[in-house]
Each structure stands twice: as C-alpha cells, then as structure tokens.
Amino acid sequence: MPPPAATALPRSAPSDLGMSPALVVLTLALLLGIQPVTTDLYLPALPALTADLGARMAHAQLTLSALLLAFGSSQLVFGPLSDRFGRRPVLLWGLSGYVLASIGGVMAPSIEILIVLRTLQGAAMGAAVMAARAIVRDLYQPADGARVMSRALTGLGVIACLCAPIGGLVSDMFGWRLALLVPAVFGAGTLALVAQRFGETLPRRNPDALRPGTLLATWATVLRNPVFLAFSALTTASYGLLFTFLASSSFVFIQVLGLSKTQYGLVMLWNSLAYICGTFICRRWLPRHGVRGSVARAAGLTLAGGTAMGLLALAGVVSVAALVGPLTLMMLGHGVHQPCGQSGAVGPFPQAAGAASALNGFIMMLAAFAIGGWLGTRMDGTVMPLALGMWFWSACIAAVAWTLVRRQGGSRGH
C-alpha cells in the first residue's frame, strides 16, 4: 500500500460527534497538560528526593530525561496504533497505565526503581500527548488547528501555573512522595473525562497502519516532507529551550540562589503566566501575519531573551531578576512557537496524523534526553549551564524560524 498522501479526508465537526467545541478544547488541554503535571510539579521536590534517596545528581536528572526518552519513543508505537484502532482506545489504555505507574512511583524505595517507574510513566504519557495533536488534525484544517491548539495550550499554561506552586507546597508540607501522588489524581480525572464524554475523532481507521511496509513507507514520507522537517525543527528547538530550564532550574534557584521551594514555585508560576500570554499573542498574530510571520516575530522575542540571559551570566550578574526577566521574553515566544509548530508538523498528513505526531514528539524528546544527559554532567553550582544552554537554543529557534519555516511554511494562512 502506498504511503498516505496529503489529501483531505471527510471529517466531522465536534458537534457532529456529540461534543461541544469547549469540551474538545478542555480535553485537549488536559491531555497536553499531563506533561507539565508530570514534570513541573515534580521539580520542587527533586532536590529533597535526591537527598532522601541518597542519589547522585546524574541519577536525579535521569528521572526526568529517561521519562522524556520513553515519552518520545512510545509515541512511535502509539501513533500507528491510533491510526489503526482510533484515538479513544489508545487514550484509555495509555491513561490507565499512566495512573498505575504514577502510584508506583509514590512507593519507590530507591532511585533506581523510581527511574524505572518514571520511565513507564513517560511511556504511558506518550499516548495522551500524541493523541491530542492527532485529534486536532482529525477535526480541523491546519490554519484552524493552530488556533485551536493555541487555545488548548492556554489551558496547558493554566495547569502549568498551578503545578510548581502545588508541587512546592505539597513537598514542603507533606514530603516529596505526596507530591508524586498528585499526577496520579490528575491522570485519573482525565481518564474519567475521556471515558465518559469524549468520542472517537478519527474519520477513517487505516487497517494497514501497523503493517511494517506501510509503517516504514509512512515514516519515510513524513521525514522527507520539508514542511514537517521545518516545523519539527522549530518545536524541537523550542522544547530544547524549555527543557534546559526545567531540568536545571530547581537546582539553580533553590541551591544556587537560595530560594525556598515555595518561592521557586512562584518563579515557575510567573514562567507559566508568560507562556499563557504568549498563546494569546499567538491567536492575535495569526490572522494578521499568518503562521510564518507569527513564528518569525516570536523568534525575535526569544533571541532577545536568550542573549540577555547569556550576556548577564557572562558579566557575573547572578540574581533571580537576571534570569526571570529574560526568561519572560523566551516564554512569550514559546507560547507562539509550540501551537504553530505542533499543528504545522502534522498539517500535511490528514491520513497519518498519528504517525506524524509521533515522529514529531519523538524528535523533541530525543533532544530532551540528550540535554538531560549533558546537564547531568555540567551542573557546577553556578547559573552558567542554564543561561548558556538557553542562549544556545534561542539562537537555534531564531535560525529555524527565519530560514526553514520562512521557506517551507506554506502560504500566509498555513
């Protein structure tokens, strides 16, 4: 069977499936929000967890990087499965596995077992995030999908706003194990919503999606597509910037700058608020400038923030403001790059949205795994790894936005 072409399939509006647009956006926000719940909420507890389990810094970083590698790799399995059997069954099984792995992590007696359970948690999380991106392509054309994805990522931002403060508060009051229980509760609630209210969105199941020949041909077609490559490069660089911050910020702000867990939670709250503002800017810019113009303007914000952070660190200016101020500009840009990049990457593949979403997610998480390994050996009790790492990724984002996306992003409304 030939690989899927970029032709349109008949698709239903959410109302035709018995779902309101608001329910679709809410469900997407929860499915995408499972990622910051799993990572951001965990960060304030990471130094205490490391000390309590007698772990080395590299092992502590592995609880994040291994989770994200499993998260990216599992999408390569869940994507074709969802093209074959539908989004709903993959979501139900994936969310069930996520809840069980989250509960197991609460009871982990050692860092090694915690790493294994976090890996399983990340693999199950892949079903939720992959399906969310594919659902957007099931229901909407690319230009509309960017706006819907932006609304859903606003919801993700709200969830992320709550994660670090709640994680810091619960960890301070009840210990790190109770902080790890919160994702299980979130996953159970999302599972209940999908099971009771969310219908199948895949217009037509592909009975050949799991055949090795078809699968390889589909992946080859996706990976050769210049639009996919351009937007995947954008999402990878954008997530590389975010993950550099996530993987190092708790140690920098708590151990280097001396903030309490609750104060660190407030820094993360501000970070998420800036991201939410970025998603609103995205929706305002898209009708005026299109996807390419919006991405290019956001890249200017990102590069300005990264350069300011890097130069301040090199000049010896070490303070919360010297990091948070530039970070705000970068998070505004992130709120534009992710919805445009994620919807743009799957846009050319209406008949293989699951596979395209999976490859896009895998590439992002492969980069995150490499960043986690690098940070595990470079954290030296200063702000330099964080500041210089984010400066590097901000430059990558600008280069991609101003070259690859500008050339391959399609028409103004793409």
XYZ file of C-alpha atoms in Angstrom:
414
model
C 0.000 0.000 0.000
C 1.417 3.409 -0.866
C 2.091 5.881 1.905
C -0.700 8.279 2.745
C -0.944 11.374 0.618
C -1.716 14.813 1.889
C -5.297 14.719 0.642
C -8.258 15.746 2.696
C -10.476 13.187 4.375
C -14.126 13.778 5.197
C -14.123 14.927 8.782
C -16.834 15.688 11.294
C -17.258 18.832 13.294
C -17.066 18.306 17.078
C -20.832 18.879 17.310
C -21.420 16.013 14.857
C -19.633 13.725 17.316
C -21.785 14.845 20.257
C -19.053 17.095 21.683
C -19.066 20.856 22.090
C -16.013 22.870 20.943
C -15.467 23.788 24.597
C -15.318 20.101 25.567
C -12.786 19.453 22.809
C -10.544 22.306 23.981
C -10.874 21.221 27.636
C -9.980 17.622 26.806
C -7.032 18.709 24.671
C -5.806 20.991 27.472
C -5.928 18.118 29.976
C -4.215 15.674 27.607
C -1.456 18.155 26.789
C -1.347 19.342 30.407
C -0.380 15.890 31.612
C 3.191 16.717 30.550
C 3.747 19.734 32.875
C 1.882 17.868 35.624
C 4.427 15.077 35.267
C 7.491 17.334 35.054
C 6.836 20.801 36.516
C 5.023 19.593 39.637
C 7.901 17.200 40.299
C 10.659 19.797 40.078
C 10.314 21.474 43.515
C 10.589 18.034 45.130
C 13.633 16.980 43.095
C 16.402 18.240 45.448
C 14.669 16.697 48.508
C 14.026 13.449 46.637
C 17.684 13.298 45.592
C 18.881 13.758 49.169
C 16.334 11.367 50.712
C 17.166 8.508 48.350
C 20.915 9.179 48.565
C 21.113 9.668 44.810
C 23.768 11.359 42.712
C 22.914 14.379 40.566
C 23.213 12.363 37.352
C 20.675 9.809 38.655
C 18.287 12.568 39.697
C 18.478 14.064 36.184
C 17.775 10.585 34.786
C 14.344 10.553 36.464
C 13.473 13.369 34.055
C 15.486 12.529 30.952
C 14.585 8.799 30.956
C 10.922 9.717 31.375
C 11.123 12.004 28.356
C 13.015 9.488 26.207
C 10.309 6.907 26.956
C 7.686 9.561 26.287
C 9.108 10.262 22.848
C 9.795 6.624 21.939
C 6.359 5.360 22.960
C 4.712 7.789 20.559
C 6.271 5.846 17.673
C 4.129 2.911 18.841
C 1.008 4.763 19.918
C 0.837 6.875 16.744
C 0.362 3.970 14.302
C -1.857 2.179 16.850
C -4.153 5.202 16.943
C -4.235 5.367 13.129
C -5.235 1.693 13.098
C -7.671 1.412 16.032
C -8.643 5.021 16.781
C -7.642 7.707 19.257
C -10.069 6.743 22.016
C -8.856 3.171 22.797
C -5.223 4.322 22.778
C -6.114 7.116 25.193
C -7.987 4.790 27.558
C -5.146 2.264 27.755
C -2.444 4.906 27.946
C -4.080 6.934 30.700
C -4.762 3.765 32.720
C -1.085 2.830 32.519
C -0.095 6.364 33.496
C -2.176 6.253 36.678
C -0.725 2.889 37.728
C 2.878 3.974 37.076
C 2.296 7.229 38.991
C 1.012 5.356 42.030
C 4.028 3.034 41.855
C 6.410 5.995 41.848
C 4.992 7.212 45.159
C 6.126 3.978 46.821
C 9.547 3.647 45.123
C 12.166 2.545 47.712
C 15.226 3.567 45.666
C 16.280 5.931 42.917
C 16.766 3.003 40.530
C 13.184 1.788 40.944
C 11.910 5.343 40.703
C 13.753 5.758 37.388
C 12.070 2.586 36.062
C 8.605 3.726 37.160
C 9.134 7.225 35.808
C 10.163 5.627 32.507
C 6.892 3.659 32.427
C 5.020 6.819 33.362
C 6.621 8.661 30.459
C 5.803 5.866 28.025
C 2.137 5.951 29.033
C 2.102 9.758 28.891
C 3.052 9.498 25.217
C -0.424 8.181 24.378
C -2.111 11.297 25.771
C 0.053 13.948 24.112
C 0.352 12.152 20.768
C -3.407 11.636 20.570
C -4.086 15.284 21.421
C -2.037 16.506 18.453
C -3.640 13.933 16.152
C -7.148 14.860 17.322
C -6.546 18.468 16.273
C -5.700 17.256 12.754
C -8.717 14.915 12.765
C -11.126 17.772 13.408
C -9.512 20.860 11.865
C -7.583 22.077 8.845
C -4.019 23.332 9.627
C -4.780 27.076 9.950
C -7.789 26.447 12.203
C -5.814 23.769 14.016
C -3.138 26.298 15.038
C -5.797 28.482 16.665
C -7.453 25.537 18.433
C -4.057 24.250 19.564
C -3.281 27.719 20.889
C -6.459 27.664 22.999
C -5.629 24.198 24.303
C -2.085 25.294 25.136
C -3.504 28.256 27.019
C -5.213 25.647 29.178
C -1.920 23.800 29.472
C -0.369 27.067 30.651
C -3.007 27.434 33.345
C -2.303 23.888 34.505
C 1.436 24.585 34.461
C 0.811 27.734 36.539
C -0.579 25.567 39.302
C 1.905 22.700 39.057
C 5.081 24.161 40.564
C 3.347 26.071 43.406
C 1.314 22.984 44.286
C 4.394 20.781 43.989
C 6.402 23.096 46.244
C 3.603 23.415 48.791
C 2.808 19.693 48.955
C 6.509 18.804 49.107
C 7.143 21.320 51.904
C 4.102 20.241 53.946
C 3.877 16.504 53.296
C 7.112 15.396 51.627
C 8.117 14.526 48.099
C 6.174 11.256 47.963
C 2.837 13.028 48.304
C 3.909 15.457 45.575
C 4.344 12.447 43.288
C 0.784 11.326 44.069
C -0.788 14.428 42.508
C -0.109 13.296 38.898
C -1.965 10.048 39.621
C -5.029 12.033 40.696
C -4.803 14.259 37.610
C -4.439 11.254 35.321
C -7.436 9.511 36.905
C -9.605 12.599 36.393
C -8.545 12.917 32.740
C -9.192 9.211 32.198
C -12.712 9.588 33.606
C -13.478 12.528 31.297
C -12.260 10.692 28.185
C -14.130 7.520 29.139
C -17.422 9.285 29.813
C -17.556 12.266 27.448
C -15.020 12.114 24.615
C -15.893 10.333 21.357
C -13.764 8.914 18.590
C -12.440 11.597 16.204
C -10.563 9.531 13.615
C -12.552 9.883 10.367
C -11.429 6.541 8.959
C -9.303 3.816 10.524
C -6.357 2.641 8.443
C -6.308 -1.193 8.518
C -2.781 -1.219 7.080
C -1.276 1.281 9.547
C 0.621 -1.396 11.511
C 1.980 -3.368 8.563
C 5.780 -2.978 8.555
C 5.951 -1.975 4.908
C 3.189 0.602 5.259
C 4.649 1.916 8.504
C 8.126 2.340 7.042
C 6.719 3.990 3.916
C 4.638 6.361 6.048
C 7.598 7.341 8.225
C 9.775 7.844 5.146
C 7.123 10.059 3.555
C 6.772 12.130 6.733
C 10.518 12.508 7.235
C 11.050 13.625 3.643
C 8.368 16.303 3.825
C 10.004 19.769 4.050
C 7.054 21.280 5.930
C 7.267 18.549 8.581
C 11.027 18.992 8.893
C 10.761 22.773 9.232
C 8.098 22.725 11.931
C 9.659 19.766 13.746
C 12.944 21.673 13.888
C 11.023 24.605 15.386
C 9.229 22.517 18.030
C 12.450 20.663 18.893
C 14.468 23.833 19.397
C 11.608 25.416 21.338
C 11.237 22.399 23.600
C 15.027 22.163 23.953
C 14.978 25.673 25.388
C 12.134 24.828 27.783
C 13.674 21.545 28.914
C 17.037 23.165 29.588
C 15.186 25.399 32.030
C 13.052 22.612 33.528
C 15.947 20.215 34.119
C 18.254 22.753 35.780
C 16.031 25.436 37.310
C 15.207 23.772 40.634
C 18.904 23.315 41.443
C 19.811 26.821 40.254
C 17.020 28.695 42.023
C 16.949 26.607 45.222
C 20.590 25.620 45.727
C 22.493 28.405 43.941
C 20.207 31.405 44.528
C 18.802 30.193 47.855
C 15.060 30.300 47.165
C 12.657 28.147 49.154
C 10.573 25.536 47.354
C 7.532 27.800 47.608
C 9.450 30.776 46.196
C 10.697 28.580 43.375
C 7.091 27.605 42.740
C 6.262 31.288 42.321
C 9.060 31.629 39.745
C 7.514 28.742 37.824
C 4.097 30.368 38.172
C 5.420 33.556 36.556
C 7.038 31.436 33.862
C 3.687 29.819 33.059
C 1.846 33.150 33.060
C 4.296 34.472 30.466
C 3.669 31.355 28.394
C -0.099 31.877 28.610
C 0.340 35.465 27.421
C 2.345 34.054 24.511
C -0.570 31.839 23.455
C -2.872 34.882 23.474
C -0.333 36.782 21.375
C -0.290 33.801 19.007
C -4.050 33.981 18.456
C -3.833 37.734 17.896
C -0.959 37.482 15.420
C -2.180 34.521 13.346
C -4.994 36.353 11.470
C -2.699 39.328 10.816
C 0.633 37.731 9.989
C -0.075 34.051 9.279
C 1.927 31.213 10.753
C 5.279 32.164 9.243
C 5.030 35.829 10.227
C 3.928 34.969 13.768
C 6.774 32.490 14.221
C 9.328 34.992 12.890
C 8.189 37.749 15.274
C 8.186 35.386 18.248
C 11.725 34.282 17.363
C 12.843 37.886 17.828
C 11.488 37.849 21.395
C 13.148 34.511 22.092
C 16.554 35.534 20.784
C 16.440 38.833 22.697
C 15.702 36.977 25.941
C 18.337 34.296 25.392
C 21.010 36.817 24.502
C 20.226 38.963 27.537
C 20.369 35.961 29.873
C 23.660 34.732 28.423
C 25.372 38.137 28.485
C 24.243 38.864 32.059
C 25.615 35.500 33.219
C 28.932 36.093 31.461
C 29.110 39.551 33.073
C 28.755 37.969 36.517
C 25.247 39.311 37.202
C 23.755 36.486 39.285
C 20.251 37.133 40.596
C 16.659 35.980 40.260
C 15.803 39.043 38.162
C 18.722 38.430 35.774
C 17.212 35.039 34.946
C 13.473 35.695 35.208
C 13.461 38.901 33.154
C 14.988 37.361 30.007
C 13.053 34.143 30.652
C 9.804 36.095 30.323
C 10.634 37.069 26.747
C 11.540 33.490 25.887
C 8.291 32.123 27.314
C 6.264 34.654 25.333
C 7.938 33.275 22.217
C 7.361 29.702 23.365
C 3.619 30.399 23.524
C 3.702 31.126 19.781
C 6.192 28.507 18.599
C 4.590 25.435 20.140
C 0.998 25.764 18.806
C 2.233 26.831 15.373
C 4.927 24.163 15.296
C 2.839 21.257 16.566
C -0.107 21.916 14.249
C 2.208 22.701 11.326
C 4.143 19.438 11.666
C 1.043 17.231 11.285
C -0.748 19.516 8.819
C 0.390 17.769 5.588
C -0.756 14.317 6.817
C -4.542 14.085 7.353
C -4.411 10.309 6.757
C -1.437 9.694 9.056
C -1.769 12.341 11.751
C -0.930 9.802 14.461
C 2.326 8.746 12.811
C 3.338 12.357 12.053
C 2.512 13.457 15.601
C 4.508 10.522 16.973
C 7.602 11.335 14.929
C 7.409 14.985 15.901
C 7.130 14.057 19.580
C 9.931 11.509 19.343
C 12.342 14.033 17.831
C 11.559 16.557 20.583
C 12.059 14.047 23.373
C 15.257 12.650 21.864
C 16.674 16.161 22.091
C 15.421 16.463 25.677
C 17.132 13.196 26.635
C 20.431 14.456 25.227
C 20.035 17.767 27.077
C 19.328 15.951 30.349
C 22.476 13.881 29.974
C 24.531 16.981 29.193
C 23.162 18.905 32.162
C 23.760 15.973 34.497
C 27.494 16.342 33.917
C 27.652 20.141 33.621
C 25.748 21.387 36.688
C 28.562 23.066 38.615
C 26.855 25.160 41.277
C 26.569 28.222 39.009
C 23.928 29.675 36.684
C 26.128 29.199 33.615
C 24.789 25.838 32.302
C 21.222 27.145 32.444
C 21.977 30.582 30.974
C 24.304 29.478 28.180
C 22.128 26.484 27.309
C 19.059 28.671 26.891
C 21.038 31.210 24.852
C 22.116 28.419 22.508
C 18.552 27.196 21.971
C 17.204 30.713 21.478
C 19.702 31.156 18.640
C 18.614 27.821 17.136
C 14.954 28.891 17.277
C 15.695 32.155 15.506
C 17.734 30.401 12.815
C 14.961 27.868 12.137
C 12.157 30.451 12.201
C 13.934 32.850 9.863
C 15.116 30.226 7.369
C 13.406 26.799 7.297
C 9.945 27.871 8.415
C 10.028 31.010 6.315
C 10.869 28.989 3.186
C 8.712 25.938 3.815
C 5.863 27.209 5.968
C 3.434 27.429 3.111
C 1.087 30.270 2.356
C 0.146 33.084 4.661
C -2.723 31.169 6.156
C -0.894 27.854 6.590
